[in-house]
Amino acid sequence: MIKPLIAGNWKMHKTAGESLDFVRQLLTALGGPLDDRDVVIAPPFTALFPVAELLRGSGIGLAAQNVHDAAEGAFTGEISTRMLIDAGCSHVIIGHSERRTLFGEKNDFLNRKATAALSAGLRPIYCIGETLDEREGGRTFTVIERQVKEGLNKFNAGDIGRTVLAYEPVWAIGTGRTAAPTQAQEVHAFIRKMIEGDFGGRAAAAIPILYGGSVKPDNIDELMAQPDINGALVGGASLKVESFISIIRFKK
Ligand code: PGA
């Protein structure tokens, strides 16, 4: 049984002060650690350190939204795995479609980032997903296959055991257009089969595959009822405590 994981990606929203307010409210509303599901939040870089202090002992994980693969050096504007660990991160989002489309990040670079994250002790939340053009052109599975193969290139069993995958159809992100639960399930099952082929049945049965793209309180239950959907990567609806809490409290 894979423990469900609900992750909130705040993107470029909230100052450090606003992040702390949110987390205080979240902790009060949750009233203590949850046993049957994991929660991770991904605030902007400037909020990571203070939020980590507040989250200590809460059981809630802390993710950065990006990382560079180099250990250190002349990379103006970038951040290293060591800095993220030092700030208190447990996870890092890699390959979000906004990084791929707006910042031109490609599978081989994302693979290097994921490898660096794993060797530093961070769990990558590795995002994949097709664009509308690719879906309409019947290329969804080819695109996903390539993203998974190249993204997880040279991973070993230990690496895959610490990786979280997130399927986020680009056409469903921030558009209010969710993939139908069965449509998402089809791709999740395909991804799990690929993991089985490359890393074996044990790895496939253990890897959390999250769905992302317009996840809301009113569609989370249906999504989570799908056998291969193990959680959600939530953007817009993770910015308000009430909606994020309702998603965290999805019905099993
Ligand atoms: P959304 O974003 O929930 O606002 O669609 C999801 C994501 O980009 O991770």
XYZ file of N, CA and C and ligand atoms in Angstrom:
765
model
N 0.852 -1.221 0.000
C 0.000 0.000 0.000
C 0.878 1.259 0.000
N 0.661 2.127 -0.954
C 1.437 3.372 -1.005
C 0.707 4.418 -0.166
N 1.455 5.067 0.722
C 0.834 6.114 1.541
C 0.551 7.323 0.654
N -0.690 7.809 0.628
C -0.999 8.954 -0.232
C -0.202 10.195 0.177
N 0.131 10.987 -0.826
C 0.911 12.212 -0.598
C 0.208 13.390 -1.268
N -0.078 14.408 -0.476
C -0.648 15.638 -1.029
C 0.415 16.716 -0.930
N 0.812 17.264 -2.077
C 1.860 18.280 -2.092
C 1.295 19.580 -2.644
N 1.622 20.684 -1.991
C 1.173 22.002 -2.451
C 2.333 22.759 -3.056
N 2.186 23.150 -4.309
C 3.224 23.918 -5.014
C 2.757 25.368 -5.088
N 3.393 26.210 -4.306
C 2.943 27.604 -4.229
C 3.463 28.472 -5.367
N 4.362 27.919 -6.169
C 4.930 28.685 -7.301
C 5.456 30.024 -6.799
N 5.287 31.112 -7.572
C 5.846 32.400 -7.136
C 4.768 33.202 -6.392
N 4.310 32.620 -5.281
C 3.306 33.264 -4.435
C 3.781 33.222 -2.986
N 3.449 34.223 -2.227
C 3.643 34.348 -0.776
C 5.066 34.772 -0.388
N 5.109 35.806 0.444
C 6.359 36.224 1.088
C 6.633 35.255 2.231
N 7.775 35.449 2.901
C 8.085 34.598 4.053
C 7.009 34.782 5.136
N 6.618 36.019 5.390
C 5.604 36.291 6.412
C 4.270 35.638 6.072
N 3.865 35.756 4.831
C 2.594 35.139 4.410
C 2.669 33.607 4.498
N 3.845 33.086 4.193
C 4.018 31.626 4.260
C 3.883 31.153 5.703
N 4.495 31.909 6.617
C 4.422 31.528 8.038
C 2.981 31.592 8.537
N 2.247 32.628 8.141
C 0.837 32.724 8.532
C 0.060 31.503 8.059
N 0.289 31.162 6.810
C -0.403 30.011 6.226
C -0.092 28.746 7.031
N 1.192 28.532 7.303
C 1.589 27.287 7.970
C 1.026 27.237 9.398
N 1.013 28.361 10.072
C 0.417 28.392 11.429
C -1.047 27.957 11.360
N -1.769 28.516 10.400
C -3.196 28.157 10.263
C -3.366 26.686 9.885
N -2.485 26.229 9.004
C -2.568 24.826 8.556
C -2.350 23.881 9.737
N -1.324 24.165 10.537
C -1.004 23.294 11.664
C -2.153 23.285 12.680
N -2.741 24.443 12.913
C -3.866 24.508 13.853
C -5.030 23.690 13.307
N -5.331 23.876 12.028
C -6.481 23.177 11.439
C -6.260 21.665 11.419
N -5.030 21.224 11.174
C -4.776 19.780 11.120
C -4.778 19.170 12.519
N -4.372 19.944 13.487
C -4.415 19.503 14.884
C -3.482 18.350 15.223
N -2.427 18.137 14.458
C -1.443 17.088 14.793
C -1.087 16.290 13.567
N -0.009 15.494 13.660
C 0.437 14.712 12.505
C -0.636 13.719 12.032
N -0.682 13.474 10.742
C -1.648 12.528 10.166
C -0.929 11.204 9.929
N -1.596 10.091 10.249
C -0.908 8.798 10.109
C -1.054 8.215 8.727
N -2.185 8.475 8.102
C -2.498 7.705 6.894
C -2.252 8.471 5.602
N -1.615 9.617 5.672
C -1.296 10.375 4.458
C -0.142 11.330 4.742
N 0.634 11.619 3.717
C 1.745 12.558 3.864
C 1.375 13.891 3.222
N 1.923 14.952 3.792
C 1.699 16.298 3.254
C 3.059 16.951 3.057
N 3.211 17.632 1.920
C 4.437 18.376 1.621
C 4.020 19.751 1.110
N 4.737 20.796 1.526
C 4.472 22.097 0.907
C 5.748 22.620 0.253
N 5.548 23.352 -0.846
C 6.680 23.890 -1.606
C 6.552 25.405 -1.721
N 6.989 26.130 -0.688
C 6.959 27.601 -0.753
C 8.114 28.113 -1.619
N 8.135 29.406 -1.899
C 9.274 29.963 -2.629
C 10.560 29.875 -1.787
N 11.703 30.018 -2.429
C 13.004 29.868 -1.750
C 13.123 30.735 -0.497
N 12.657 31.989 -0.592
C 12.867 32.935 0.512
C 12.119 32.524 1.782
N 11.141 31.637 1.644
C 10.357 31.238 2.820
C 10.816 29.896 3.385
N 11.719 29.200 2.707
C 12.028 27.823 3.116
C 12.555 27.736 4.548
N 13.553 28.552 4.842
C 14.203 28.431 6.146
C 13.239 28.695 7.312
N 12.531 29.830 7.324
C 11.607 30.045 8.446
C 10.472 29.022 8.501
N 10.000 28.594 7.340
C 8.907 27.599 7.328
C 9.400 26.271 7.902
N 10.647 25.916 7.582
C 11.203 24.652 8.106
C 11.200 24.662 9.630
N 11.535 25.791 10.224
C 11.561 25.894 11.694
C 10.175 25.625 12.266
N 9.175 26.211 11.602
C 7.800 26.085 12.068
C 7.259 24.661 11.872
N 7.740 23.997 10.834
C 7.230 22.652 10.523
C 7.877 21.561 11.377
N 8.951 21.913 12.052
C 9.687 20.893 12.806
C 8.750 20.098 13.728
N 8.798 18.772 13.600
C 7.979 17.906 14.455
C 6.540 17.736 13.979
N 6.177 18.419 12.901
C 4.781 18.364 12.442
C 4.524 17.169 11.531
N 5.588 16.574 11.007
C 5.426 15.484 10.040
C 5.192 15.979 8.621
N 5.079 17.290 8.434
C 4.863 17.834 7.084
C 6.220 18.054 6.415
N 6.330 17.603 5.176
C 7.587 17.743 4.441
C 7.699 19.110 3.797
N 8.938 19.490 3.489
C 9.186 20.794 2.878
C 9.925 20.579 1.554
N 9.367 21.136 0.498
C 9.991 20.980 -0.827
C 10.414 22.333 -1.376
N 11.526 22.332 -2.101
C 11.877 23.490 -2.920
C 11.243 23.265 -4.286
N 11.138 24.323 -5.056
C 10.471 24.217 -6.362
C 11.445 23.982 -7.507
N 12.737 24.028 -7.194
C 13.750 23.882 -8.241
C 15.099 23.708 -7.563
N 16.085 23.235 -8.299
C 17.454 23.113 -7.790
C 18.387 23.047 -8.992
N 19.654 23.365 -8.776
C 20.653 23.196 -9.840
C 21.413 21.905 -9.582
N 21.993 21.343 -10.630
C 22.682 20.058 -10.436
C 24.111 20.226 -9.924
N 24.698 21.411 -10.117
C 26.092 21.578 -9.674
C 26.139 21.758 -8.163
N 27.255 21.325 -7.564
C 27.399 21.418 -6.107
C 27.531 22.869 -5.665
N 28.276 23.651 -6.441
C 28.421 25.087 -6.172
C 29.113 25.707 -7.375
N 29.257 27.013 -7.381
C 30.018 27.622 -8.474
C 29.377 28.872 -9.013
N 29.849 29.296 -10.177
C 29.403 30.545 -10.782
C 28.113 30.303 -11.567
N 27.000 30.235 -10.852
C 25.690 30.009 -11.467
C 24.728 31.030 -10.881
N 24.890 32.269 -11.303
C 24.096 33.367 -10.740
C 22.610 33.049 -10.762
N 21.992 33.205 -9.612
C 20.540 33.013 -9.539
C 20.116 31.587 -9.259
N 21.075 30.670 -9.153
C 20.706 29.266 -8.939
C 20.881 28.867 -7.473
N 20.429 27.676 -7.136
C 20.501 27.199 -5.751
C 20.911 25.728 -5.748
N 21.715 25.333 -4.755
C 22.258 23.971 -4.764
C 21.495 23.055 -3.806
N 21.719 21.769 -3.967
C 21.082 20.777 -3.083
C 21.519 21.012 -1.634
N 22.797 21.356 -1.453
C 23.309 21.558 -0.093
C 22.607 22.735 0.586
N 22.352 23.777 -0.180
C 21.642 24.939 0.383
C 20.215 24.556 0.779
N 19.598 23.710 -0.025
C 18.213 23.304 0.269
C 18.154 22.416 1.508
N 19.106 21.523 1.631
C 19.166 20.665 2.825
C 19.385 21.558 4.048
N 20.291 22.500 3.900
C 20.610 23.411 5.010
C 19.377 24.222 5.411
N 18.543 24.560 4.438
C 17.324 25.333 4.731
C 16.231 24.463 5.332
N 16.419 23.137 5.318
C 15.438 22.256 5.965
C 14.545 21.491 5.003
N 14.913 21.453 3.726
C 14.061 20.747 2.747
C 14.228 19.234 2.830
N 13.126 18.539 2.572
C 13.152 17.081 2.468
C 12.954 16.654 1.015
N 12.290 17.506 0.228
C 11.915 17.179 -1.149
C 12.302 18.334 -2.080
N 12.316 18.048 -3.365
C 12.456 19.128 -4.347
C 11.668 18.775 -5.609
N 10.916 19.741 -6.095
C 10.160 19.540 -7.339
C 11.137 19.717 -8.510
N 11.118 18.780 -9.421
C 12.024 18.848 -10.574
C 11.215 18.631 -11.850
N 11.487 19.464 -12.848
C 10.875 19.259 -14.161
C 9.436 19.708 -14.264
N 9.015 20.625 -13.386
C 7.660 21.153 -13.532
C 7.507 21.704 -14.951
N 6.312 21.601 -15.515
C 6.141 22.018 -16.919
C 6.478 23.499 -17.116
N 6.318 24.306 -16.053
C 6.693 25.720 -16.199
C 8.206 25.854 -16.355
N 8.964 25.010 -15.697
C 10.427 25.012 -15.878
C 10.767 24.517 -17.293
N 10.023 23.521 -17.744
C 10.316 22.973 -19.076
C 9.962 23.986 -20.163
N 8.765 24.575 -20.079
C 8.334 25.433 -21.193
C 8.868 26.861 -21.073
N 8.819 27.456 -19.871
C 9.233 28.865 -19.759
C 10.741 29.016 -19.646
N 11.416 27.991 -19.113
C 12.860 28.129 -18.881
C 13.686 27.115 -19.674
N 13.037 26.440 -20.578
C 13.743 25.571 -21.530
C 14.479 24.390 -20.919
N 14.036 23.884 -19.781
C 14.755 22.764 -19.166
C 14.395 21.443 -19.860
N 15.419 20.700 -20.200
C 15.224 19.467 -20.982
C 15.479 18.225 -20.118
N 15.025 17.085 -20.642
C 15.111 15.836 -19.883
C 16.510 15.534 -19.329
N 17.570 15.777 -20.129
C 18.904 15.389 -19.652
C 19.350 16.276 -18.483
N 19.018 17.561 -18.560
C 19.342 18.482 -17.453
C 18.530 18.092 -16.209
N 17.269 17.760 -16.430
C 16.392 17.399 -15.305
C 16.860 16.097 -14.659
N 17.386 15.201 -15.486
C 17.943 13.956 -14.962
C 19.157 14.248 -14.075
N 19.976 15.197 -14.497
C 21.149 15.548 -13.671
C 20.707 16.181 -12.354
N 19.660 17.002 -12.415
C 19.150 17.619 -11.176
C 18.633 16.536 -10.217
N 17.858 15.591 -10.770
C 17.270 14.539 -9.929
C 18.387 13.698 -9.301
N 19.409 13.403 -10.091
C 20.529 12.607 -9.590
C 21.244 13.356 -8.460
N 21.453 14.660 -8.660
C 22.111 15.472 -7.627
C 21.243 15.513 -6.366
N 19.938 15.673 -6.547
C 19.028 15.732 -5.399
C 19.113 14.433 -4.595
N 19.047 13.306 -5.296
C 19.076 12.018 -4.608
C 20.387 11.813 -3.874
N 21.499 12.186 -4.512
C 22.746 11.936 -3.787
C 22.917 12.877 -2.608
N 22.221 13.997 -2.609
C 22.300 14.890 -1.446
C 21.322 14.477 -0.338
N 20.402 13.555 -0.652
C 19.434 13.125 0.362
C 18.086 13.811 0.246
N 17.835 14.454 -0.900
C 16.514 15.070 -1.129
C 15.679 14.124 -1.975
N 14.375 14.077 -1.701
C 13.498 13.248 -2.541
C 12.970 14.083 -3.695
N 13.277 13.707 -4.926
C 12.725 14.463 -6.051
C 11.247 14.175 -6.257
N 10.481 15.225 -6.532
C 9.101 15.063 -7.021
C 9.227 15.387 -8.499
N 9.351 14.349 -9.305
C 9.748 14.509 -10.693
C 8.506 14.600 -11.593
N 8.350 15.752 -12.255
C 7.121 16.004 -13.023
C 7.267 15.666 -14.501
N 6.209 15.097 -15.031
C 6.137 14.770 -16.447
C 4.728 15.099 -16.937
N 4.568 15.244 -18.232
C 3.222 15.525 -18.742
C 3.270 16.041 -20.163
N 2.214 15.764 -20.899
C 2.159 16.154 -22.311
C 1.427 17.486 -22.478
N 1.724 18.192 -23.556
C 1.003 19.428 -23.880
C -0.303 19.063 -24.609
N -1.127 20.078 -24.819
C -2.392 19.848 -25.529
C -2.128 19.358 -26.962
N -1.165 19.997 -27.623
C -0.802 19.596 -28.990
C -0.389 18.132 -29.052
N 0.433 17.757 -28.074
C 0.915 16.369 -28.042
C -0.239 15.407 -27.801
N -1.157 15.778 -26.898
C -2.307 14.901 -26.637
C -3.172 14.794 -27.890
N -3.474 15.958 -28.476
C -4.370 15.933 -29.640
C -3.724 15.263 -30.841
N -2.389 15.291 -30.874
C -1.679 14.618 -31.973
C -1.451 13.141 -31.672
N -2.046 12.625 -30.597
C -1.934 11.195 -30.277
C -0.537 10.801 -29.784
N 0.196 11.779 -29.249
C 1.579 11.473 -28.853
C 1.776 11.382 -27.333
N 0.684 11.362 -26.567
C 0.802 11.371 -25.105
C 1.773 10.297 -24.591
N 1.555 9.062 -25.006
C 2.357 7.986 -24.424
C 3.811 8.021 -24.871
N 4.044 8.457 -26.100
C 5.434 8.576 -26.578
C 6.174 9.636 -25.771
N 5.490 10.769 -25.542
C 6.122 11.865 -24.797
C 6.413 11.428 -23.360
N 5.413 10.814 -22.730
C 5.580 10.374 -21.340
C 6.711 9.342 -21.245
N 6.727 8.428 -22.198
C 7.744 7.373 -22.172
C 9.141 7.989 -22.222
N 9.292 8.964 -23.088
C 10.598 9.604 -23.240
C 10.967 10.399 -21.986
N 10.000 11.107 -21.430
C 10.278 11.894 -20.220
C 10.692 10.982 -19.066
N 10.015 9.839 -18.953
C 10.344 8.920 -17.860
C 11.710 8.289 -18.110
N 11.913 7.762 -19.320
C 13.185 7.074 -19.643
C 14.379 8.003 -19.456
N 14.283 9.193 -20.049
C 15.423 10.112 -19.986
C 15.547 10.756 -18.608
N 14.423 11.002 -17.982
C 14.441 11.650 -16.671
C 15.034 10.750 -15.589
N 14.764 9.447 -15.705
C 15.231 8.515 -14.670
C 16.450 7.721 -15.151
N 17.091 8.217 -16.178
C 18.250 7.551 -16.758
C 19.317 7.287 -15.694
N 19.823 6.061 -15.681
C 20.890 5.626 -14.751
C 20.440 5.578 -13.291
N 19.174 5.632 -13.029
C 18.708 5.451 -11.647
C 18.914 3.994 -11.246
N 19.243 3.768 -9.975
C 19.297 2.398 -9.482
C 18.079 2.141 -8.584
N 18.000 0.942 -8.020
C 16.818 0.587 -7.229
C 16.629 1.530 -6.029
N 17.747 1.913 -5.415
C 17.666 2.819 -4.259
C 17.115 4.173 -4.678
N 17.569 4.652 -5.838
C 17.114 5.963 -6.331
C 15.612 5.942 -6.579
N 15.168 4.913 -7.258
C 13.749 4.864 -7.630
C 12.887 4.734 -6.362
N 13.445 4.085 -5.358
C 12.730 3.923 -4.081
C 12.548 5.231 -3.325
N 13.292 6.260 -3.714
C 13.159 7.547 -3.010
C 12.567 8.629 -3.914
N 12.085 8.203 -5.095
C 11.555 9.178 -6.054
C 10.025 9.193 -6.014
N 9.485 10.387 -6.180
C 8.035 10.556 -6.340
C 7.835 11.057 -7.762
N 6.893 10.479 -8.481
C 6.594 10.983 -9.833
C 5.304 11.793 -9.785
N 5.201 12.786 -10.635
C 3.957 13.559 -10.708
C 3.569 13.704 -12.174
N 2.417 13.121 -12.513
C 1.896 13.287 -13.878
C 1.033 14.531 -13.913
N 1.474 15.510 -14.705
C 0.732 16.761 -14.810
C 0.532 17.111 -16.281
N -0.631 16.742 -16.828
C -0.875 17.129 -18.222
C -0.843 18.662 -18.322
N 0.001 19.174 -19.193
C 0.231 20.625 -19.239
C -1.073 21.386 -19.499
N -1.958 20.785 -20.289
C -3.230 21.429 -20.626
C -4.188 21.507 -19.441
N -3.843 20.851 -18.353
C -4.733 20.884 -17.178
C -4.189 21.777 -16.068
N -2.995 22.332 -16.259
C -2.376 23.117 -15.186
C -2.866 24.557 -15.206
N -3.497 24.960 -14.124
C -3.948 26.346 -13.973
C -5.061 26.727 -14.938
N -5.655 25.743 -15.608
C -6.658 26.044 -16.627
C -8.074 25.750 -16.132
N -8.177 25.078 -14.990
C -9.491 24.666 -14.511
C -9.962 23.420 -15.248
N -9.150 22.930 -16.170
C -9.513 21.746 -16.949
C -8.767 20.542 -16.392
N -9.419 19.734 -15.583
C -8.747 18.552 -15.018
C -8.841 17.419 -16.024
N -7.831 16.557 -16.018
C -7.975 15.326 -16.794
C -9.088 14.526 -16.120
N -9.922 13.883 -16.913
C -10.945 13.008 -16.306
C -10.188 11.956 -15.507
N -10.728 11.549 -14.352
C -10.008 10.574 -13.528
C -9.574 9.331 -14.312
N -10.414 8.873 -15.236
C -10.046 7.668 -15.982
C -8.929 7.965 -16.993
N -8.940 9.196 -17.513
C -7.883 9.629 -18.433
C -6.536 9.677 -17.697
N -6.561 10.220 -16.491
C -5.341 10.286 -15.680
C -4.899 8.867 -15.317
N -5.850 8.046 -14.892
C -5.538 6.677 -14.497
C -4.818 5.917 -15.619
N -5.285 6.138 -16.842
C -4.693 5.451 -18.002
C -3.190 5.768 -18.092
N -2.846 7.035 -17.908
C -1.437 7.429 -18.005
C -0.663 6.939 -16.777
N -1.277 7.032 -15.604
C -0.603 6.548 -14.394
C -0.281 5.052 -14.513
N -1.238 4.287 -15.031
C -1.016 2.839 -15.176
C 0.131 2.589 -16.164
N 0.170 3.390 -17.207
C 1.235 3.269 -18.213
C 2.604 3.549 -17.571
N 2.659 4.603 -16.754
C 3.921 4.961 -16.090
C 4.360 3.829 -15.154
N 3.397 3.297 -14.399
C 3.751 2.229 -13.452
C 4.274 0.999 -14.198
N 3.680 0.709 -15.334
C 4.131 -0.432 -16.148
C 5.582 -0.211 -16.612
N 5.865 1.037 -16.998
C 7.237 1.345 -17.424
C 8.223 1.140 -16.276
N 7.824 1.588 -15.093
C 8.705 1.439 -13.918
C 8.917 -0.047 -13.640
N 7.840 -0.819 -13.818
C 7.948 -2.264 -13.605
C 8.946 -2.872 -14.591
N 8.832 -2.460 -15.851
C 9.740 -2.970 -16.885
C 11.190 -2.609 -16.593
N 11.423 -1.414 -16.108
C 12.804 -0.953 -15.921
C 13.387 -1.277 -14.547
N 12.534 -1.320 -13.533
C 13.067 -1.462 -12.168
C 12.448 -2.622 -11.387
N 11.486 -3.321 -11.992
C 10.895 -4.482 -11.330
C 9.594 -4.173 -10.607
N 8.881 -5.245 -10.267
C 7.543 -5.145 -9.689
C 7.519 -4.468 -8.329
N 8.545 -4.709 -7.531
C 8.588 -4.112 -6.191
C 8.660 -2.604 -6.260
N 9.534 -2.120 -7.132
C 9.681 -0.663 -7.285
C 8.381 -0.066 -7.817
N 7.770 -0.771 -8.775
C 6.536 -0.258 -9.383
C 5.403 -0.191 -8.361
N 5.380 -1.167 -7.461
C 4.295 -1.204 -6.473
C 4.509 -0.172 -5.361
N 5.724 0.347 -5.261
C 6.033 1.244 -4.133
C 6.132 2.719 -4.527
N 6.278 3.011 -5.815
C 6.541 4.405 -6.184
C 5.246 5.241 -6.175
N 5.235 6.356 -5.442
C 4.042 7.200 -5.476
C 3.977 7.959 -6.805
N 2.832 7.891 -7.465
C 2.625 8.665 -8.694
C 1.479 9.634 -8.416
N 1.837 10.921 -8.345
C 0.844 11.953 -8.034
C 0.214 12.453 -9.330
N -1.008 12.954 -9.207
C -1.635 13.641 -10.332
C -1.626 15.137 -10.037
N -1.379 15.940 -11.047
C -1.460 17.393 -10.877
C -2.102 18.047 -12.081
N -2.823 19.121 -11.826
C -3.496 19.846 -12.909
C -4.919 20.135 -12.489
N -5.141 21.363 -11.944
C -6.470 21.791 -11.513
C -7.118 20.841 -10.501
N -6.310 20.323 -9.580
C -6.881 19.529 -8.480
C -7.579 20.493 -7.524
N -8.809 20.151 -7.152
C -9.634 21.015 -6.300
C -10.327 20.138 -5.258
N -10.894 20.788 -4.208
C -11.621 19.981 -3.219
C -12.724 19.133 -3.852
N -13.334 19.621 -4.936
C -14.459 18.851 -5.485
C -14.069 17.779 -6.509
N -12.791 17.649 -6.849
C -12.450 16.523 -7.735
C -11.428 15.563 -7.114
N -10.916 15.911 -5.930
C -9.848 15.078 -5.340
C -10.330 13.660 -5.014
N -11.555 13.511 -4.506
C -12.008 12.165 -4.104
C -12.038 11.207 -5.296
N -12.573 11.723 -6.387
C -12.674 10.899 -7.609
C -11.295 10.522 -8.140
N -10.378 11.492 -8.090
C -9.022 11.217 -8.574
C -8.363 10.165 -7.689
N -8.491 10.354 -6.375
C -7.828 9.442 -5.442
C -8.453 8.048 -5.434
N -9.654 7.928 -6.002
C -10.289 6.607 -6.072
C -9.672 5.745 -7.184
N -8.852 6.349 -8.031
C -8.225 5.581 -9.115
C -7.070 4.750 -8.553
N -6.939 3.506 -9.024
C -5.954 2.618 -8.393
C -4.498 3.069 -8.516
N -4.167 3.790 -9.578
C -2.755 4.161 -9.749
C -2.458 5.621 -9.420
N -3.424 6.318 -8.849
C -3.187 7.701 -8.413
C -2.927 7.679 -6.910
N -1.724 8.071 -6.530
C -1.320 7.954 -5.118
C -1.236 9.284 -4.395
N -1.705 10.327 -5.040
C -1.646 11.621 -4.377
C -1.807 12.722 -5.394
N -1.594 13.954 -4.932
C -1.807 15.086 -5.836
C -0.736 16.147 -5.631
N -0.384 16.791 -6.734
C 0.471 17.972 -6.697
C -0.456 19.134 -7.037
N -0.679 19.980 -6.032
C -1.742 20.981 -6.129
C -1.129 22.368 -6.255
N -1.545 23.125 -7.251
C -1.061 24.496 -7.416
C -2.024 25.475 -6.765
N -2.870 26.096 -7.579
C -3.787 27.144 -7.127
C -4.548 26.831 -5.844
N -5.075 25.619 -5.742
C -5.902 25.283 -4.567
C -5.072 25.025 -3.315
N -3.738 25.094 -3.427
C -2.916 24.927 -2.212
C -2.593 26.277 -1.581
N -3.057 27.354 -2.204
C -2.707 28.697 -1.713
C -3.643 29.194 -0.616
N -4.794 28.545 -0.486
C -5.742 28.934 0.571
C -5.833 27.772 1.551
N -5.763 28.093 2.836
C -5.756 27.030 3.838
C -6.996 26.142 3.705
N -8.181 26.773 3.537
C -9.419 25.974 3.522
C -9.422 24.966 2.374
N -9.028 25.417 1.166
C -9.102 24.466 0.058
C -7.998 23.410 0.170
N -6.825 23.823 0.658
C -5.738 22.841 0.777
C -6.115 21.774 1.824
N -6.688 22.223 2.934
C -7.118 21.278 3.979
C -8.165 20.304 3.424
N -9.127 20.828 2.660
C -10.153 19.912 2.120
C -9.520 18.870 1.209
N -8.493 19.278 0.466
C -7.822 18.313 -0.420
C -7.049 17.288 0.420
N -6.344 17.797 1.445
C -5.598 16.874 2.324
C -6.556 15.853 2.944
N -7.771 16.313 3.249
C -8.738 15.426 3.904
C -9.597 14.645 2.919
N -9.070 14.371 1.740
C -9.855 13.606 0.759
C -10.346 12.307 1.400
N -11.469 11.804 0.859
C -12.042 10.559 1.429
C -11.432 9.366 0.750
N -11.075 8.391 1.578
C -10.461 7.171 1.042
C -11.530 6.191 0.645
P -2.836 23.894 -10.635
O -1.253 23.668 -10.739
O -3.316 23.016 -9.506
O -2.993 25.358 -10.329
O -3.417 23.494 -11.940
C -0.688 22.392 -10.591
C 0.800 22.475 -10.745
O 1.272 23.277 -11.565
O 1.569 21.756 -10.062
